Coordinates of C-alpha atoms in Angstrom, one line a residue:
M25 CA -51.6 -58.3 -48.3
L26 CA -53.8 -55.2 -48.5
F27 CA -53.1 -55.0 -44.8
L28 CA -49.7 -54.5 -45.3
L29 CA -49.6 -52.3 -47.6
R30 CA -51.8 -49.6 -45.6
S31 CA -49.4 -50.2 -42.8
K32 CA -46.8 -48.9 -45.4
R33 CA -48.3 -45.7 -46.5
I34 CA -49.6 -45.0 -43.1
L35 CA -45.0 -45.3 -41.7
R36 CA -44.3 -43.0 -45.0
Y37 CA -46.6 -40.7 -44.9
L38 CA -46.0 -40.6 -40.7
S39 CA -42.1 -40.2 -41.4
A40 CA -42.4 -37.8 -43.6
S41 CA -44.2 -35.6 -41.5
Q42 CA -42.5 -35.8 -38.9
S43 CA -39.7 -34.7 -41.1
Q44 CA -41.6 -32.1 -42.3
C45 CA -42.2 -31.3 -38.3
R46 CA -38.5 -30.8 -37.2
C47 CA -38.0 -28.5 -40.2
K48 CA -40.6 -26.4 -38.5
S49 CA -39.7 -26.8 -35.2
D50 CA -36.0 -25.3 -36.4
V51 CA -37.4 -22.3 -38.5
R52 CA -39.4 -21.8 -35.3
L53 CA -36.2 -21.4 -32.9
S54 CA -33.5 -19.8 -35.8
N55 CA -37.1 -17.2 -35.5
L56 CA -37.2 -17.4 -31.9
K57 CA -33.0 -16.2 -31.2
N58 CA -33.3 -13.9 -33.8
K59 CA -36.1 -11.9 -32.0
I60 CA -34.8 -12.6 -28.8
T61 CA -31.7 -11.2 -30.5
Q62 CA -33.3 -8.1 -32.6
G63 CA -36.1 -7.8 -30.0
P64 CA -37.1 -6.3 -26.3
G65 CA -34.9 -5.8 -23.9
L66 CA -35.3 -4.9 -20.1
K67 CA -35.7 -1.4 -20.6
D68 CA -38.5 -2.9 -22.3
F69 CA -40.5 -4.6 -20.5
I70 CA -39.9 -2.2 -17.4
M71 CA -41.2 0.3 -19.7
E72 CA -44.0 -2.3 -21.1
S73 CA -45.5 -3.3 -16.7
T74 CA -44.6 0.3 -15.7
G75 CA -45.8 2.6 -18.5
A76 CA -42.8 4.5 -17.9
S77 CA -42.9 6.1 -20.6
E78 CA -38.5 6.1 -20.8
V79 CA -36.6 4.2 -18.7
I80 CA -33.5 6.1 -18.1
T81 CA -30.2 4.1 -19.2
H82 CA -27.5 6.3 -18.7
R83 CA -26.1 9.2 -15.9
P84 CA -29.7 10.6 -14.7
Y85 CA -30.0 15.0 -14.6
I86 CA -31.1 15.1 -11.3
P87 CA -32.8 18.7 -11.2
Y88 CA -32.1 19.9 -8.2
L89 CA -28.2 20.3 -8.0
P90 CA -27.6 23.2 -10.5
D91 CA -25.7 22.0 -13.5
I92 CA -22.0 23.4 -11.9
I93 CA -22.0 19.8 -10.3
Q94 CA -24.1 17.8 -12.5
D95 CA -19.7 16.7 -13.1
T96 CA -17.1 16.5 -10.5
S97 CA -14.6 15.4 -13.1
K98 CA -11.2 16.7 -12.7
R99 CA -11.0 17.6 -9.0
K100 CA -7.8 17.1 -7.5
V101 CA -8.3 15.2 -4.1
Y102 CA -5.5 15.3 -1.7
F103 CA -5.2 13.1 1.2
D104 CA -4.0 13.3 4.8
V105 CA -4.4 10.1 6.3
Y106 CA -4.1 9.7 10.7
G107 CA -3.8 7.1 12.1
C108 CA -3.7 2.8 12.0
Q109 CA -2.7 0.4 7.8
M110 CA -6.2 0.1 7.5
N111 CA -6.6 3.6 7.6
L112 CA -4.1 3.9 4.3
N113 CA -5.8 0.6 3.0
D114 CA -9.3 2.5 3.8
T115 CA -7.6 5.3 2.0
E116 CA -6.7 3.9 -1.2
I117 CA -10.3 2.4 -1.7
V118 CA -11.3 5.8 -1.1
W119 CA -9.2 6.5 -4.0
S120 CA -10.2 3.8 -6.2
I121 CA -14.2 4.8 -5.7
L122 CA -13.0 8.5 -7.2
K123 CA -10.6 7.7 -9.5
K124 CA -13.6 6.0 -11.2
E125 CA -15.5 9.2 -11.0
G126 CA -12.6 11.3 -12.5
F127 CA -10.9 12.9 -9.5
E128 CA -7.3 13.2 -9.8
K129 CA -4.9 13.0 -7.0
T130 CA -2.0 15.6 -6.0
E131 CA 0.3 15.8 -3.5
I132 CA 0.9 19.7 -3.7
E133 CA -1.4 21.5 -1.1
E134 CA -2.0 24.8 -3.6
E135 CA -2.8 22.8 -6.5
A136 CA -6.0 20.8 -4.3
D137 CA -9.5 22.0 -4.8
V138 CA -10.4 18.7 -1.9
F139 CA -9.5 18.2 1.4
L140 CA -10.4 14.9 2.3
V141 CA -9.2 13.1 6.1
M142 CA -8.6 10.1 6.9
T143 CA -9.0 10.0 11.0
C144 CA -8.2 7.9 13.5
A145 CA -10.0 8.0 17.2
I146 CA -8.5 6.0 19.5
R147 CA -6.6 8.1 20.6
E148 CA -7.6 11.8 22.6
G149 CA -3.7 12.8 21.1
A150 CA -4.8 11.6 17.4
E151 CA -7.2 13.8 17.3
T152 CA -5.6 16.5 18.4
K153 CA -3.7 16.1 15.6
I154 CA -6.6 16.5 13.1
W155 CA -8.0 19.3 14.6
H156 CA -4.7 21.5 14.8
R157 CA -4.7 20.1 11.3
L158 CA -8.5 21.3 10.4
D159 CA -7.6 25.0 12.1
H160 CA -5.0 24.9 9.5
L161 CA -7.2 23.4 6.1
R162 CA -10.0 26.1 7.4
G163 CA -7.6 28.9 6.8
F164 CA -6.7 28.4 3.1
K165 CA -10.0 28.0 2.9
R166 CA -10.4 30.9 3.9
R167 CA -7.7 32.0 1.7
R168 CA -8.5 31.0 -1.4
S169 CA -12.3 32.1 -1.8
L170 CA -10.7 35.5 -1.2
V171 CA -8.8 34.5 -5.3
K172 CA -11.3 36.0 -7.8
N173 CA -11.5 32.2 -10.8
M174 CA -10.4 30.1 -8.5
K175 CA -12.7 26.6 -7.6
P176 CA -14.0 26.6 -3.9
I177 CA -12.1 23.9 -1.2
K178 CA -13.9 21.8 -0.4
I179 CA -12.9 19.4 2.6
G180 CA -14.5 15.9 4.5
I181 CA -13.4 14.6 7.0
L182 CA -13.6 10.3 7.1
G183 CA -13.5 7.6 9.3
C184 CA -13.3 6.7 12.6
M185 CA -13.6 10.4 14.5
A186 CA -15.9 11.3 11.6
E187 CA -18.5 8.8 12.8
R188 CA -17.4 10.0 16.2
L189 CA -17.6 13.6 16.6
K190 CA -19.9 13.9 14.0
E191 CA -22.6 16.3 14.9
K192 CA -19.0 18.0 16.6
L193 CA -18.0 18.1 13.2
I194 CA -20.1 20.2 11.5
E195 CA -21.8 22.4 14.5
K196 CA -18.0 23.5 15.4
E197 CA -16.4 23.0 12.0
K198 CA -17.8 25.5 9.7
A199 CA -15.1 24.8 7.6
V200 CA -16.0 21.1 6.6
D201 CA -18.5 20.0 4.1
V202 CA -18.3 16.3 3.6
V203 CA -17.8 13.9 7.2
A204 CA -18.3 10.4 6.3
G205 CA -17.8 6.8 8.7
P206 CA -15.5 4.2 7.4
D207 CA -18.9 1.6 5.8
S208 CA -20.1 5.0 3.8
Y209 CA -17.2 5.6 0.8
R210 CA -19.2 4.5 -2.2
D211 CA -21.1 7.4 -1.9
L212 CA -18.3 9.5 -1.9
P213 CA -18.8 11.3 -4.9
R214 CA -22.7 12.2 -4.0
L215 CA -22.1 14.1 -0.6
L216 CA -19.1 16.3 -2.9
A217 CA -21.5 16.9 -6.0
V218 CA -24.1 17.8 -2.9
T219 CA -21.5 20.7 -1.4
E220 CA -21.4 23.0 -4.5
S221 CA -24.5 23.7 -3.2
G222 CA -23.2 25.5 0.3
Q223 CA -25.0 22.1 1.6
T224 CA -22.7 20.3 4.5
A225 CA -23.4 15.9 3.6
V226 CA -23.1 13.0 6.3
N227 CA -23.1 10.4 5.9
V228 CA -21.6 7.6 9.2
L229 CA -24.5 5.1 8.1
L230 CA -22.0 1.6 9.0
S231 CA -23.3 -1.4 7.8
L232 CA -23.6 -5.4 8.5
D233 CA -21.5 -5.9 5.9
E234 CA -20.0 -3.7 4.0
T235 CA -15.9 -5.1 3.2
Y236 CA -15.4 -2.9 -0.3
A237 CA -14.6 -6.8 -0.9
D238 CA -15.4 -5.9 -5.1
V239 CA -13.3 -2.6 -4.6
V240 CA -9.7 -3.0 -5.5
P241 CA -7.6 -0.6 -4.0
V242 CA -5.5 1.8 -5.9
R243 CA -2.5 1.9 -4.2
L244 CA -0.6 5.6 -3.1
N245 CA 2.6 4.9 -3.7
K246 CA 2.6 2.5 -6.5
N247 CA 6.6 1.9 -6.0
S248 CA 6.5 0.6 -2.5
V249 CA 7.4 -3.1 -2.9
S250 CA 4.8 -3.8 -0.2
A251 CA 0.9 -2.9 0.1
F252 CA -1.6 -3.6 2.3
I253 CA -4.8 -6.1 2.0
S254 CA -8.0 -5.0 3.9
I255 CA -9.5 -8.8 4.6
M256 CA -12.5 -7.0 7.5
R257 CA -13.9 -4.3 8.9
G258 CA -15.6 -3.5 12.4
C259 CA -14.9 -5.3 15.7
D260 CA -17.1 -8.2 17.8
N261 CA -14.6 -7.7 21.0
M262 CA -15.9 -5.5 23.4
C263 CA -12.7 -4.0 25.5
T264 CA -14.8 -2.2 27.8
Y265 CA -11.8 1.2 26.6
C266 CA -11.7 0.8 22.9
I267 CA -13.8 3.0 20.6
V268 CA -13.0 0.5 17.1
P269 CA -16.7 -1.2 17.3
F270 CA -19.0 2.2 17.4
T271 CA -17.3 3.8 14.7
R272 CA -16.4 0.7 13.0
G273 CA -19.3 -1.5 13.6
R274 CA -20.0 -5.1 13.3
E275 CA -17.2 -7.9 12.9
R276 CA -17.9 -8.8 9.0
S277 CA -15.1 -10.5 7.1
R278 CA -14.2 -10.5 3.0
P279 CA -14.8 -13.8 1.0
I280 CA -11.3 -15.7 0.8
S281 CA -11.3 -15.8 -3.5
S282 CA -11.5 -12.1 -3.1
I283 CA -8.6 -11.7 -1.0
V284 CA -7.0 -13.7 -3.1
D285 CA -7.4 -12.1 -6.2
E286 CA -5.8 -8.9 -4.5
V287 CA -2.8 -10.9 -3.5
K288 CA -2.3 -12.5 -7.1
H289 CA -2.7 -8.7 -8.6
L290 CA -0.1 -7.5 -6.1
S291 CA 2.2 -10.5 -7.1
D292 CA 2.1 -9.7 -11.0
S293 CA 2.6 -5.7 -9.7
G294 CA 5.8 -6.5 -8.1
V295 CA 5.4 -5.9 -4.7
K296 CA 7.2 -8.6 -2.1
E297 CA 5.6 -8.6 1.1
V298 CA 1.7 -8.3 2.0
T299 CA 0.2 -7.6 5.5
L300 CA -3.4 -8.0 6.3
L301 CA -5.2 -5.9 7.5
G302 CA -7.8 -6.5 9.9
Q303 CA -8.8 -5.4 14.2
N304 CA -8.6 -7.7 14.7
V305 CA -7.7 -10.4 11.3
N306 CA -7.2 -13.7 13.0
S307 CA -10.9 -14.1 13.7
Y308 CA -11.6 -13.9 10.0
R309 CA -14.5 -16.0 8.9
D310 CA -15.5 -16.4 5.1
V311 CA -19.1 -18.4 5.5
T312 CA -19.7 -17.6 1.7
Q313 CA -17.8 -20.9 1.6
N314 CA -19.5 -24.5 3.2
T315 CA -16.7 -26.4 5.3
D316 CA -17.2 -29.3 7.9
K317 CA -16.1 -26.7 10.5
F318 CA -17.8 -26.0 13.2
D319 CA -17.0 -24.2 16.9
T320 CA -14.9 -21.2 16.1
S321 CA -11.4 -22.1 18.1
M322 CA -9.3 -20.4 20.3
A323 CA -6.8 -20.6 22.4
K324 CA -6.1 -22.2 25.9
G325 CA -7.1 -20.5 28.8
F326 CA -9.0 -17.3 26.5
K327 CA -13.3 -16.2 26.0
T328 CA -14.8 -14.3 24.6
V329 CA -18.7 -12.1 25.1
Y330 CA -20.5 -13.4 22.3
K331 CA -21.2 -16.8 21.7
N332 CA -19.1 -19.4 19.6
K333 CA -19.6 -18.3 16.4
K334 CA -20.8 -21.2 13.2
G335 CA -18.9 -22.2 10.0
G336 CA -16.9 -20.5 8.3
L337 CA -13.0 -20.5 6.2
R338 CA -11.5 -20.4 9.3
F339 CA -7.8 -18.5 9.5
A340 CA -5.9 -20.5 9.6
D341 CA -7.9 -21.3 5.8
L342 CA -6.6 -18.0 5.1
L343 CA -3.2 -18.5 5.7
D344 CA -3.0 -21.7 4.0
K345 CA -4.2 -20.1 -0.1
V346 CA -2.5 -16.7 0.6
S347 CA 0.8 -17.9 1.9
S348 CA 0.3 -20.4 -1.1
V349 CA -0.1 -17.8 -4.0
D350 CA 3.6 -16.6 -4.7
P351 CA 6.4 -18.8 -2.5
E352 CA 9.1 -15.1 -3.0
M353 CA 6.2 -13.1 -1.4
R354 CA 6.0 -12.3 2.4
I355 CA 3.3 -12.4 4.1
R356 CA 2.8 -10.8 7.5
F357 CA -0.7 -9.6 9.7
T358 CA -2.2 -7.3 12.1
A359 CA -3.8 -6.8 14.8
A360 CA -4.9 -9.6 16.7
H361 CA -6.2 -11.1 19.3
P362 CA -4.4 -13.9 21.6
K363 CA -7.9 -15.3 22.3
D364 CA -7.5 -16.1 18.2
F365 CA -3.9 -18.1 18.3
P366 CA -4.6 -21.6 18.5
D367 CA -2.6 -24.3 17.3
E368 CA -4.5 -24.7 13.6
V369 CA -2.8 -21.3 12.7
L370 CA 0.5 -21.7 14.4
Q371 CA 0.9 -24.6 12.6
V372 CA 0.7 -22.5 9.1
I373 CA 2.8 -20.4 9.9
A374 CA 5.4 -23.1 11.5
S375 CA 4.8 -24.4 7.8
R376 CA 5.2 -21.8 5.5
P377 CA 8.5 -20.1 5.4
N378 CA 7.0 -16.9 3.7
I379 CA 4.4 -16.3 6.3
C380 CA 7.2 -14.1 8.4
K381 CA 7.3 -15.5 12.4
S382 CA 6.2 -12.4 13.3
L383 CA 2.9 -12.6 16.0
H384 CA 1.9 -9.9 17.1
L385 CA 0.1 -10.0 20.6
P386 CA -1.5 -7.1 22.5
A387 CA -1.4 -8.4 26.4
Q388 CA -2.6 -4.5 27.1
S389 CA -1.8 -5.0 30.8
G390 CA -0.2 -7.4 33.1
S391 CA -2.5 -7.5 35.4
S392 CA -5.3 -9.8 35.7
E393 CA -7.6 -7.5 37.8
V394 CA -7.0 -5.0 34.4
L395 CA -7.8 -7.0 32.4
E396 CA -10.6 -8.2 33.7
R397 CA -12.1 -4.9 33.5
M398 CA -10.9 -4.2 31.1
R399 CA -12.6 -7.0 29.3
R400 CA -10.1 -8.7 28.1
G401 CA -11.1 -12.6 28.5
Y402 CA -8.1 -13.5 29.5
T403 CA -4.9 -13.8 32.9
R404 CA -1.9 -12.9 32.4
E405 CA -1.2 -16.6 34.1
A406 CA -3.4 -17.6 29.9
Y407 CA -1.4 -15.0 28.0
L408 CA 1.8 -16.2 29.7
E409 CA 0.6 -19.8 29.0
L410 CA 0.0 -18.4 25.6
V411 CA 3.6 -17.7 25.2
E412 CA 4.9 -20.5 26.3
R413 CA 3.1 -22.2 23.5
V414 CA 3.4 -20.3 20.4
R415 CA 7.4 -20.3 21.6
E416 CA 7.6 -24.2 21.3
V417 CA 6.1 -24.7 17.2
L418 CA 7.5 -21.9 16.9
P419 CA 11.1 -20.9 17.9
N420 CA 12.5 -18.7 17.7
V421 CA 9.7 -15.9 16.6
G422 CA 9.5 -12.4 17.6
L423 CA 6.2 -10.7 19.0
S424 CA 5.4 -7.7 19.8
T425 CA 2.5 -6.4 22.1
D426 CA 0.3 -3.2 22.8
M427 CA 0.4 -1.7 26.2
I428 CA -1.8 0.5 27.8
C429 CA -0.8 2.1 31.5
G430 CA -2.8 4.5 33.9
F431 CA -6.8 2.6 33.1
C432 CA -9.6 3.8 35.1
G433 CA -8.4 2.1 38.9
E434 CA -5.5 0.8 38.6
T435 CA -2.5 1.0 41.1
E436 CA 0.8 0.5 41.0
D437 CA 1.0 -2.6 42.5
Q438 CA -1.1 -3.7 38.9
F439 CA 1.6 -0.9 37.1
L440 CA 4.4 -2.5 38.0
E441 CA 2.9 -6.5 36.9
T442 CA 2.4 -4.4 33.5
L443 CA 6.8 -4.2 33.9
S444 CA 7.6 -7.2 35.1
L445 CA 5.2 -9.1 32.1
M446 CA 7.0 -6.8 29.2
D447 CA 11.0 -8.2 31.1
I448 CA 9.5 -11.9 31.0
V449 CA 8.4 -11.8 27.7
D450 CA 10.8 -9.8 25.8
Y451 CA 9.1 -8.2 23.5
N452 CA 10.6 -7.5 20.0
V453 CA 8.2 -4.5 18.8
A454 CA 6.3 -3.1 21.7
F455 CA 3.3 -0.2 21.5
L456 CA 3.2 2.4 25.5
F457 CA 0.1 4.4 25.3
P458 CA -1.2 6.1 28.5
Y459 CA -4.7 5.6 29.4
S460 CA -7.3 7.8 27.0
M461 CA -11.2 8.3 28.2
R462 CA -12.9 7.4 24.8
E463 CA -16.3 8.5 24.9
K464 CA -19.6 6.0 23.9
T465 CA -17.0 3.0 25.4
T466 CA -18.0 1.0 27.6
A467 CA -15.4 1.9 30.7
Y468 CA -17.3 5.4 30.1
R469 CA -20.0 4.2 31.4
R470 CA -18.7 2.1 34.1
Y471 CA -15.8 3.7 35.6
K472 CA -14.6 6.7 36.6
D473 CA -10.6 7.9 34.4
D474 CA -8.9 8.2 37.5
V475 CA -5.4 7.9 37.3
P476 CA -3.8 11.3 38.1
E477 CA -2.8 13.0 34.3
H478 CA 1.1 13.0 35.7
V479 CA 1.0 9.6 37.0
K480 CA -0.2 8.1 34.1
K481 CA 2.4 10.0 31.7
D482 CA 5.6 9.0 35.3
R483 CA 3.9 5.3 34.2
H484 CA 4.0 6.2 30.1
R485 CA 8.1 6.9 31.0
R486 CA 9.1 3.8 32.9
M487 CA 7.6 1.3 29.9
V488 CA 9.0 2.9 27.3
E489 CA 12.7 2.6 29.5
L490 CA 12.1 0.1 30.1
Y491 CA 10.8 -1.3 26.1
R492 CA 13.7 1.1 24.5
K493 CA 16.5 -1.3 27.4
K494 CA 14.8 -4.5 26.4
C495 CA 15.2 -3.8 22.5
Q496 CA 19.0 -2.4 22.9
R497 CA 19.8 -6.3 24.7
L498 CA 18.0 -8.2 22.2
N499 CA 19.8 -6.8 19.1
E500 CA 22.6 -7.0 21.0
E501 CA 22.4 -10.1 20.8
E502 CA 21.7 -10.3 17.0
I503 CA 25.3 -9.0 15.9
G504 CA 27.0 -11.2 14.0
N505 CA 23.8 -12.2 12.7
I506 CA 23.3 -13.5 9.6
H507 CA 19.2 -12.0 8.6
L508 CA 17.3 -12.3 5.4
V509 CA 16.4 -8.3 4.4
L510 CA 13.7 -7.0 2.1
V511 CA 15.1 -4.4 0.9
E512 CA 12.9 -1.2 0.6
G513 CA 14.6 2.1 -0.5
I514 CA 17.0 4.5 1.2
V515 CA 17.3 6.2 3.9
P516 CA 17.3 10.3 2.7
K517 CA 19.9 11.4 6.1
T518 CA 22.8 8.8 5.0
G519 CA 22.4 6.6 1.5
Q520 CA 22.2 4.1 3.1
L521 CA 19.9 1.0 2.3
L522 CA 17.0 0.1 4.6
G523 CA 14.9 -2.8 4.7
R524 CA 13.2 -4.5 7.4
N525 CA 14.5 -8.0 8.8
E526 CA 11.2 -11.1 9.0
L527 CA 10.4 -9.8 12.6
Y528 CA 10.1 -6.5 11.2
I529 CA 13.3 -4.9 12.2
K530 CA 14.6 -1.8 10.1
V531 CA 18.6 -2.9 9.4
V532 CA 20.1 -0.7 7.5
F533 CA 23.7 -1.2 5.4
D534 CA 25.7 0.4 2.3
Q535 CA 25.0 0.3 -1.1
T536 CA 27.2 -2.7 -2.8
V537 CA 27.4 -4.4 -6.0
L538 CA 26.7 -8.6 -4.5
P539 CA 27.6 -11.6 -7.2
S540 CA 23.8 -12.0 -8.7
G541 CA 23.7 -15.3 -11.2
G542 CA 27.0 -15.5 -12.2
G543 CA 27.4 -11.4 -12.6
G544 CA 27.3 -8.8 -10.0
R545 CA 24.8 -6.2 -10.0
Q546 CA 23.6 -3.2 -7.5
I547 CA 21.2 -3.5 -5.0
T548 CA 17.5 -2.3 -5.8
P549 CA 14.1 -1.6 -3.6
G550 CA 12.2 -5.3 -3.8
D551 CA 15.5 -7.8 -3.5
Y552 CA 16.0 -9.8 -1.0
I553 CA 19.6 -10.0 1.0
A554 CA 21.0 -11.4 3.2
V555 CA 22.8 -9.6 5.4
R556 CA 25.5 -10.0 8.2
I557 CA 24.5 -7.5 11.1
V558 CA 27.5 -5.8 13.2
S559 CA 26.4 -3.4 15.3
A560 CA 22.7 -2.6 17.0
K561 CA 20.6 0.7 18.6
S562 CA 17.0 -0.4 20.1
S563 CA 16.2 0.7 17.4
V564 CA 17.5 -0.6 14.3
L565 CA 20.8 -3.1 13.1
T566 CA 23.3 -2.3 10.7
G567 CA 25.0 -4.6 9.2
E568 CA 26.8 -5.8 5.9
A569 CA 25.3 -7.0 2.8
L570 CA 26.4 -10.2 1.2
Y571 CA 24.6 -12.2 -1.1
H572 CA 21.5 -11.8 -3.7
T573 CA 18.6 -14.7 -2.5
S574 CA 15.7 -15.5 -2.0
I575 CA 12.7 -16.5 0.8
G576 CA 13.1 -20.9 -0.9
Q577 CA 17.2 -20.2 -1.6
F578 CA 17.6 -18.1 2.1
Y579 CA 15.8 -21.4 4.0
R580 CA 17.2 -24.5 2.1
D581 CA 19.8 -22.9 2.7
Y582 CA 20.3 -22.5 7.2
G583 CA 17.1 -24.3 7.8
W584 CA 14.7 -23.2 10.4
S585 CA 16.3 -23.8 13.1
E586 CA 19.4 -22.0 12.5
R587 CA 18.0 -18.3 10.9
F588 CA 18.7 -16.9 13.2
A589 CA 21.8 -17.9 14.9
L590 CA 24.7 -17.6 11.5
R591 CA 27.4 -17.6 13.1
N592 CA 30.4 -17.7 11.5

């Protein structure tokens, strides 16, 4: 009995002790939380571990730069953009970076304090235009320097030409203040600040991972119904004629999540069409997410100079997710390489009404011998087999291409093979160029630019003549057909509305009031209009507007196989 009484006392004591301990523990935890909230931060830990007396948490004062350049805000920037759509998107990235630093944009030269020229180095003709523009800017800068109380003009050369000709730009163009390559746009605020002391600032380092995925581009034309989205940078194909791998670096892709977020943002902003951009968009590969896929899949009969890449979400996955964001937003993409059109990509394109059935298949040449010297990774026969497969999966598809004439060693017979390929394939759009040798390329090191200039010009003329003749015939075949047209704006000279059909061909028609939701309204940019084609030229179709519609409604009404055969 005595033992039981003692046991009960012990249990009551232990219970009380545990309760008291829990109360003390709760108090200690609460006190700790308060100390963490009100106590030292990262700055204190850094000072404790390093012995520093102060840690800078604000914009630092840089003692070796004059006071005048500590803040470059409110400077007005004028953009000159040359070259491809990628350069336009790069300019929007640059503007996003500078806008956050307080710069302002102007479209009036006389107001500008900073001129930034986004350059292209693909062909000699593009560079020649830029040299002429620099001559003008040099004179403008000199005249401004004679005006009292005016800020000195700063001139920056950005992009591919900046990387390729950095030494020449600095030595020859004494008026150039900033030279920045495609991977150094984040550094532009610092580079522009450095120039205030009279120095020339240069950063042309190429990166293995820079994609600007976290930079939301600020659109230069906010009223446009279309927009460009950069999904990757650089190129690994190493075609012998191409300078891109040397000016834009190795291939790397943005995460799908950041691209989808940008598409959502543009959709919410009222954009009706986005074009996915890259040097070779359909080799896209997002390695930030796990996937069961292993080897890179290529079209039949194609090869590359590099080993098959392992893992990552591919272009078909990207198209699937991007096209699902907004079924009423058109999706386009450029540029592409024919090797990266396996069946899974074609099937996704076929399954989504809002992915335009307009594919860029740059052939570059119709001769297998020339293609081998170009290191394209396919023969004429393989290319034609791919075209046949594309048209099997995507009936009525529109095809575009790039063609080069006069490449090193090209004979007349080999050029005639290019003309015959153009005749067979029936391209709706083609970009045709005479070859121009570029320093740093493999062709510059291995081959001789032995086709005379007058021969190149003559071959280029013949390509253009054939192309225009083919386009005239193809467009005339559309007379009487009904096309889905996205209205972009107004033709200044005629006042007609201008839009593009699914194949990216211009369509013009008169303004009119059309039935809409039981009433009627004027046509405005961003509207989808069903348009009957009434006449055609080689580069433009003329039509009459029938009614307001949408992507979903138009293809529900007519179906895929009938969409370009809707005659009364």
